[in-house]
Amino acid sequence: ASHVALALLRLAIRRFEAALTPRVKQWAGETWGDEPQGVAAEERERLKTKHDYVPRWAQKCRKCLSVTFANGFHRDYLDEWDAYRLGEVIQRHLDAFKPPPARESDAASEIYRNRVHHVGFLRNSLAHPSLGQPSVAECLAGSKAVLEVLRAHGEGVGEAALALPLLQRIAEAERRAEPGSPSSVMSEGTPLVVELTVDLGDEQLRHSVL
């Protein structure tokens, strides 16, 4: 069951990245523009021919990242960004980027920030298994955070929302199976079984599991 929960969390995070990458890039471009400061026109053209040119908006985003993550930024900033990179940029410029629902109060803004941070943290946990993988409960909380962030931006949640009931059933089954749980009816050595009855459309769950 834990493998299914991890796969569903990956599916949710992929939806988060696909939806927010163009939003963050568009906002950054409109905020900071394309031309880097202090670089002459001739030098910009030279850098472009060598594929070392980084527009001003991307340079500003790069400064939000730690040295480790910023090193290769000039090579892939045009690609889809991972949830960690998105989260760092959003959190550094929260007041400018946050959607209308997060502007209703300081509490709403902090909840939005926490959700963005949580998704980025879980993305890094998935990317580095040696540091420990998220628990089923963390997968459920992370998927809920993804859905709430997407809804705040008016984005469709797609298959990620369809997977949430399944994650909830997995988490509940795991809770009941904990040693000493009054509701546990499983004997020692009995495998945890959860009925996988959810339609994720274009086989995204199968690809995530594989």
mmCIF file of C-alpha atoms in Angstrom:
data_model
loop_
_atom_site.group_PDB
_atom_site.id
_atom_site.type_symbol
_atom_site.label_atom_id
_atom_site.label_comp_id
_atom_site.label_asym_id
_atom_site.label_seq_id
_atom_site.Cartn_x
_atom_site.Cartn_y
_atom_site.Cartn_z
ATOM 1 C CA ALA A 1 0.000 0.000 0.000
ATOM 2 C CA SER A 2 2.856 2.413 0.770
ATOM 3 C CA HIS A 3 4.175 2.046 -2.786
ATOM 4 C CA VAL A 4 0.776 3.023 -4.161
ATOM 5 C CA ALA A 5 0.652 6.021 -1.801
ATOM 6 C CA LEU A 6 4.073 7.190 -3.006
ATOM 7 C CA ALA A 7 2.984 6.799 -6.627
ATOM 8 C CA LEU A 8 -0.145 8.855 -6.008
ATOM 9 C CA LEU A 9 1.906 11.567 -4.297
ATOM 10 C CA ARG A 10 4.233 11.693 -7.317
ATOM 11 C CA LEU A 11 1.192 12.059 -9.558
ATOM 12 C CA ALA A 12 -0.078 14.997 -7.499
ATOM 13 C CA ILE A 13 3.311 16.707 -7.465
ATOM 14 C CA ARG A 14 3.633 16.320 -11.225
ATOM 15 C CA ARG A 15 0.307 18.082 -11.608
ATOM 16 C CA PHE A 16 1.551 20.837 -9.284
ATOM 17 C CA GLU A 17 4.698 21.304 -11.395
ATOM 18 C CA ALA A 18 2.867 21.276 -14.719
ATOM 19 C CA ALA A 19 0.339 23.855 -13.527
ATOM 20 C CA LEU A 20 2.604 26.271 -11.655
ATOM 21 C CA THR A 21 5.705 26.310 -13.866
ATOM 22 C CA PRO A 22 4.099 28.500 -16.568
ATOM 23 C CA ARG A 23 2.427 30.696 -13.932
ATOM 24 C CA VAL A 24 5.675 31.397 -12.076
ATOM 25 C CA LYS A 25 7.640 31.982 -15.279
ATOM 26 C CA GLN A 26 5.018 34.342 -16.675
ATOM 27 C CA TRP A 27 4.862 36.287 -13.424
ATOM 28 C CA ALA A 28 8.675 36.515 -13.241
ATOM 29 C CA GLY A 29 8.936 37.657 -16.854
ATOM 30 C CA GLU A 30 6.303 40.349 -16.368
ATOM 31 C CA THR A 31 7.909 41.464 -13.096
ATOM 32 C CA TRP A 32 11.596 41.581 -14.043
ATOM 33 C CA GLY A 33 11.711 41.524 -17.819
ATOM 34 C CA ASP A 34 14.117 39.804 -20.174
ATOM 35 C CA GLU A 35 17.213 41.985 -20.438
ATOM 36 C CA PRO A 36 19.886 41.337 -17.788
ATOM 37 C CA GLN A 37 21.243 44.420 -16.069
ATOM 38 C CA GLY A 38 24.853 45.447 -16.664
ATOM 39 C CA VAL A 39 25.316 43.338 -19.810
ATOM 40 C CA ALA A 40 25.984 45.160 -23.070
ATOM 41 C CA ALA A 41 23.971 44.273 -26.177
ATOM 42 C CA GLU A 42 27.005 42.743 -27.936
ATOM 43 C CA GLU A 43 27.782 40.573 -24.922
ATOM 44 C CA ARG A 44 24.172 39.383 -24.757
ATOM 45 C CA GLU A 45 24.313 38.292 -28.382
ATOM 46 C CA ARG A 46 27.590 36.458 -27.770
ATOM 47 C CA LEU A 47 26.110 34.621 -24.799
ATOM 48 C CA LYS A 48 23.025 33.674 -26.788
ATOM 49 C CA THR A 49 25.152 32.048 -29.511
ATOM 50 C CA LYS A 50 26.918 29.991 -26.815
ATOM 51 C CA HIS A 51 23.604 29.110 -25.137
ATOM 52 C CA ASP A 52 24.861 30.744 -21.920
ATOM 53 C CA TYR A 53 22.338 33.579 -21.997
ATOM 54 C CA VAL A 54 20.012 33.799 -19.035
ATOM 55 C CA PRO A 55 17.318 36.507 -19.089
ATOM 56 C CA ARG A 56 16.921 38.829 -16.146
ATOM 57 C CA TRP A 57 13.747 37.167 -14.832
ATOM 58 C CA ALA A 58 15.543 33.815 -14.700
ATOM 59 C CA GLN A 59 18.539 35.332 -12.931
ATOM 60 C CA LYS A 60 16.204 36.722 -10.278
ATOM 61 C CA CYS A 61 14.606 33.292 -9.811
ATOM 62 C CA ARG A 62 18.047 31.664 -9.617
ATOM 63 C CA LYS A 63 18.948 33.869 -6.649
ATOM 64 C CA CYS A 64 16.108 32.257 -4.696
ATOM 65 C CA LEU A 65 17.826 28.862 -4.790
ATOM 66 C CA SER A 66 20.621 27.377 -2.728
ATOM 67 C CA VAL A 67 24.053 27.156 -4.351
ATOM 68 C CA THR A 68 23.653 23.439 -5.052
ATOM 69 C CA PHE A 69 20.383 23.879 -6.925
ATOM 70 C CA ALA A 70 21.435 27.120 -8.626
ATOM 71 C CA ASN A 71 24.568 25.723 -10.288
ATOM 72 C CA GLY A 72 22.833 24.113 -13.261
ATOM 73 C CA PHE A 73 19.995 26.614 -13.532
ATOM 74 C CA HIS A 74 21.242 28.222 -16.766
ATOM 75 C CA ARG A 75 21.009 24.859 -18.539
ATOM 76 C CA ASP A 76 17.409 23.936 -17.735
ATOM 77 C CA TYR A 77 15.501 27.072 -16.721
ATOM 78 C CA LEU A 78 13.373 26.774 -19.858
ATOM 79 C CA ASP A 79 12.208 23.285 -18.862
ATOM 80 C CA GLU A 80 9.427 22.408 -16.447
ATOM 81 C CA TRP A 81 10.536 23.245 -12.914
ATOM 82 C CA ASP A 82 10.348 20.859 -10.003
ATOM 83 C CA ALA A 83 8.227 21.618 -6.945
ATOM 84 C CA TYR A 84 11.256 22.581 -4.854
ATOM 85 C CA ARG A 85 12.373 25.271 -7.302
ATOM 86 C CA LEU A 86 8.844 26.588 -7.684
ATOM 87 C CA GLY A 87 8.377 26.670 -3.935
ATOM 88 C CA GLU A 88 11.570 28.593 -3.280
ATOM 89 C CA VAL A 89 10.706 31.297 -5.797
ATOM 90 C CA ILE A 90 7.112 31.582 -4.577
ATOM 91 C CA GLN A 91 8.112 31.799 -0.915
ATOM 92 C CA ARG A 92 10.785 34.438 -1.540
ATOM 93 C CA HIS A 93 8.262 36.605 -3.383
ATOM 94 C CA LEU A 94 5.097 35.487 -1.628
ATOM 95 C CA ASP A 95 3.352 38.862 -1.374
ATOM 96 C CA ALA A 96 3.755 39.516 -5.092
ATOM 97 C CA PHE A 97 2.833 36.051 -6.369
ATOM 98 C CA LYS A 98 0.185 34.620 -4.036
ATOM 99 C CA PRO A 99 -3.324 34.180 -5.495
ATOM 100 C CA PRO A 100 -6.414 36.126 -4.346
ATOM 101 C CA PRO A 101 -7.609 33.532 -1.779
ATOM 102 C CA ALA A 102 -4.236 33.823 -0.002
ATOM 103 C CA ARG A 103 -4.616 37.612 0.209
ATOM 104 C CA GLU A 104 -7.751 37.531 2.321
ATOM 105 C CA SER A 105 -5.841 37.510 5.618
ATOM 106 C CA ASP A 106 -2.397 36.938 7.118
ATOM 107 C CA ALA A 107 -3.542 33.499 8.208
ATOM 108 C CA ALA A 108 -4.636 32.587 4.666
ATOM 109 C CA SER A 109 -1.279 33.764 3.329
ATOM 110 C CA GLU A 110 0.640 31.670 5.864
ATOM 111 C CA ILE A 111 -1.467 28.577 5.118
ATOM 112 C CA TYR A 112 -0.753 28.989 1.407
ATOM 113 C CA ARG A 113 2.975 29.417 2.070
ATOM 114 C CA ASN A 114 3.066 26.338 4.303
ATOM 115 C CA ARG A 115 1.349 24.240 1.650
ATOM 116 C CA VAL A 116 3.799 25.340 -1.050
ATOM 117 C CA HIS A 117 6.733 24.636 1.257
ATOM 118 C CA HIS A 118 5.335 21.219 2.200
ATOM 119 C CA VAL A 119 4.981 20.144 -1.438
ATOM 120 C CA GLY A 120 8.569 21.168 -2.193
ATOM 121 C CA PHE A 121 9.832 19.313 0.880
ATOM 122 C CA LEU A 122 8.041 16.107 -0.122
ATOM 123 C CA ARG A 123 9.332 16.400 -3.685
ATOM 124 C CA ASN A 124 12.882 16.392 -2.322
ATOM 125 C CA SER A 125 12.082 13.408 -0.101
ATOM 126 C CA LEU A 126 10.883 11.462 -3.142
ATOM 127 C CA ALA A 127 13.967 12.495 -5.125
ATOM 128 C CA HIS A 128 16.356 11.294 -2.385
ATOM 129 C CA PRO A 129 15.096 7.916 -1.077
ATOM 130 C CA SER A 130 18.195 7.425 1.091
ATOM 131 C CA LEU A 131 16.968 10.257 3.334
ATOM 132 C CA GLY A 132 13.720 8.408 4.023
ATOM 133 C CA GLN A 133 10.493 8.235 2.075
ATOM 134 C CA PRO A 134 7.240 9.948 3.088
ATOM 135 C CA SER A 135 4.810 7.902 5.150
ATOM 136 C CA VAL A 136 1.294 7.160 3.932
ATOM 137 C CA ALA A 137 -0.034 9.939 6.177
ATOM 138 C CA GLU A 138 2.519 12.367 4.691
ATOM 139 C CA CYS A 139 1.534 11.317 1.172
ATOM 140 C CA LEU A 140 -2.081 12.089 2.009
ATOM 141 C CA ALA A 141 -1.239 15.468 3.562
ATOM 142 C CA GLY A 142 1.018 16.359 0.626
ATOM 143 C CA SER A 143 -1.609 15.478 -1.950
ATOM 144 C CA LYS A 144 -4.164 17.587 -0.086
ATOM 145 C CA ALA A 145 -1.693 20.494 -0.060
ATOM 146 C CA VAL A 146 -1.240 20.184 -3.837
ATOM 147 C CA LEU A 147 -4.985 20.264 -4.433
ATOM 148 C CA GLU A 148 -5.513 23.300 -2.210
ATOM 149 C CA VAL A 149 -2.706 25.266 -3.907
ATOM 150 C CA LEU A 150 -4.044 24.434 -7.363
ATOM 151 C CA ARG A 151 -7.574 25.412 -6.360
ATOM 152 C CA ALA A 152 -6.308 28.715 -4.957
ATOM 153 C CA HIS A 153 -4.911 29.484 -8.408
ATOM 154 C CA GLY A 154 -8.086 28.375 -10.168
ATOM 155 C CA GLU A 155 -6.331 25.385 -11.733
ATOM 156 C CA GLY A 156 -8.016 22.102 -12.559
ATOM 157 C CA VAL A 157 -6.814 19.307 -10.334
ATOM 158 C CA GLY A 158 -7.371 16.434 -12.787
ATOM 159 C CA GLU A 159 -6.374 12.909 -11.817
ATOM 160 C CA ALA A 160 -4.730 14.129 -8.606
ATOM 161 C CA ALA A 161 -8.182 14.768 -7.097
ATOM 162 C CA LEU A 162 -9.480 11.376 -8.198
ATOM 163 C CA ALA A 163 -6.609 9.718 -6.359
ATOM 164 C CA LEU A 164 -7.337 11.438 -3.033
ATOM 165 C CA PRO A 165 -10.131 9.055 -1.887
ATOM 166 C CA LEU A 166 -7.825 6.115 -2.524
ATOM 167 C CA LEU A 167 -5.061 7.712 -0.455
ATOM 168 C CA GLN A 168 -7.541 8.317 2.343
ATOM 169 C CA ARG A 169 -8.557 4.641 2.313
ATOM 170 C CA ILE A 170 -4.919 3.535 2.382
ATOM 171 C CA ALA A 171 -4.162 5.835 5.322
ATOM 172 C CA GLU A 172 -7.220 4.642 7.223
ATOM 173 C CA ALA A 173 -6.381 0.980 6.598
ATOM 174 C CA GLU A 174 -2.832 1.551 7.827
ATOM 175 C CA ARG A 175 -4.104 3.296 10.953
ATOM 176 C CA ARG A 176 -6.444 0.391 11.739
ATOM 177 C CA ALA A 177 -3.594 -2.069 11.257
ATOM 178 C CA GLU A 178 -1.311 -0.380 13.810
ATOM 179 C CA PRO A 179 -0.413 -2.615 16.781
ATOM 180 C CA GLY A 180 -2.739 -2.010 19.679
ATOM 181 C CA SER A 181 -5.364 -0.278 17.586
ATOM 182 C CA PRO A 182 -8.830 -1.118 18.990
ATOM 183 C CA SER A 183 -10.242 -1.341 15.479
ATOM 184 C CA SER A 184 -7.570 -3.682 14.199
ATOM 185 C CA VAL A 185 -8.904 -7.053 13.157
ATOM 186 C CA MET A 186 -5.756 -8.221 11.408
ATOM 187 C CA SER A 187 -3.717 -11.004 12.867
ATOM 188 C CA GLU A 188 0.078 -10.905 12.891
ATOM 189 C CA GLY A 189 1.514 -11.620 9.458
ATOM 190 C CA THR A 190 -1.669 -10.690 7.593
ATOM 191 C CA PRO A 191 -0.858 -8.382 4.692
ATOM 192 C CA LEU A 192 -2.509 -4.995 4.428
ATOM 193 C CA VAL A 193 -4.935 -5.065 1.514
ATOM 194 C CA VAL A 194 -6.670 -2.030 0.072
ATOM 195 C CA GLU A 195 -9.085 -2.323 -2.821
ATOM 196 C CA LEU A 196 -7.750 -0.178 -5.678
ATOM 197 C CA THR A 197 -10.965 1.100 -7.196
ATOM 198 C CA VAL A 198 -10.184 4.476 -8.770
ATOM 199 C CA ASP A 199 -10.075 5.517 -12.400
ATOM 200 C CA LEU A 200 -7.089 7.757 -13.140
ATOM 201 C CA GLY A 201 -7.832 8.236 -16.803
ATOM 202 C CA ASP A 202 -4.864 7.931 -19.128
ATOM 203 C CA GLU A 203 -2.978 5.298 -17.140
ATOM 204 C CA GLN A 204 -1.037 7.881 -15.163
ATOM 205 C CA LEU A 205 -1.236 5.809 -11.992
ATOM 206 C CA ARG A 206 0.168 2.768 -13.780
ATOM 207 C CA HIS A 207 3.083 4.797 -15.126
ATOM 208 C CA SER A 208 3.719 6.312 -11.667
ATOM 209 C CA VAL A 209 3.805 2.896 -10.032
ATOM 210 C CA LEU A 210 6.131 1.524 -12.700
#
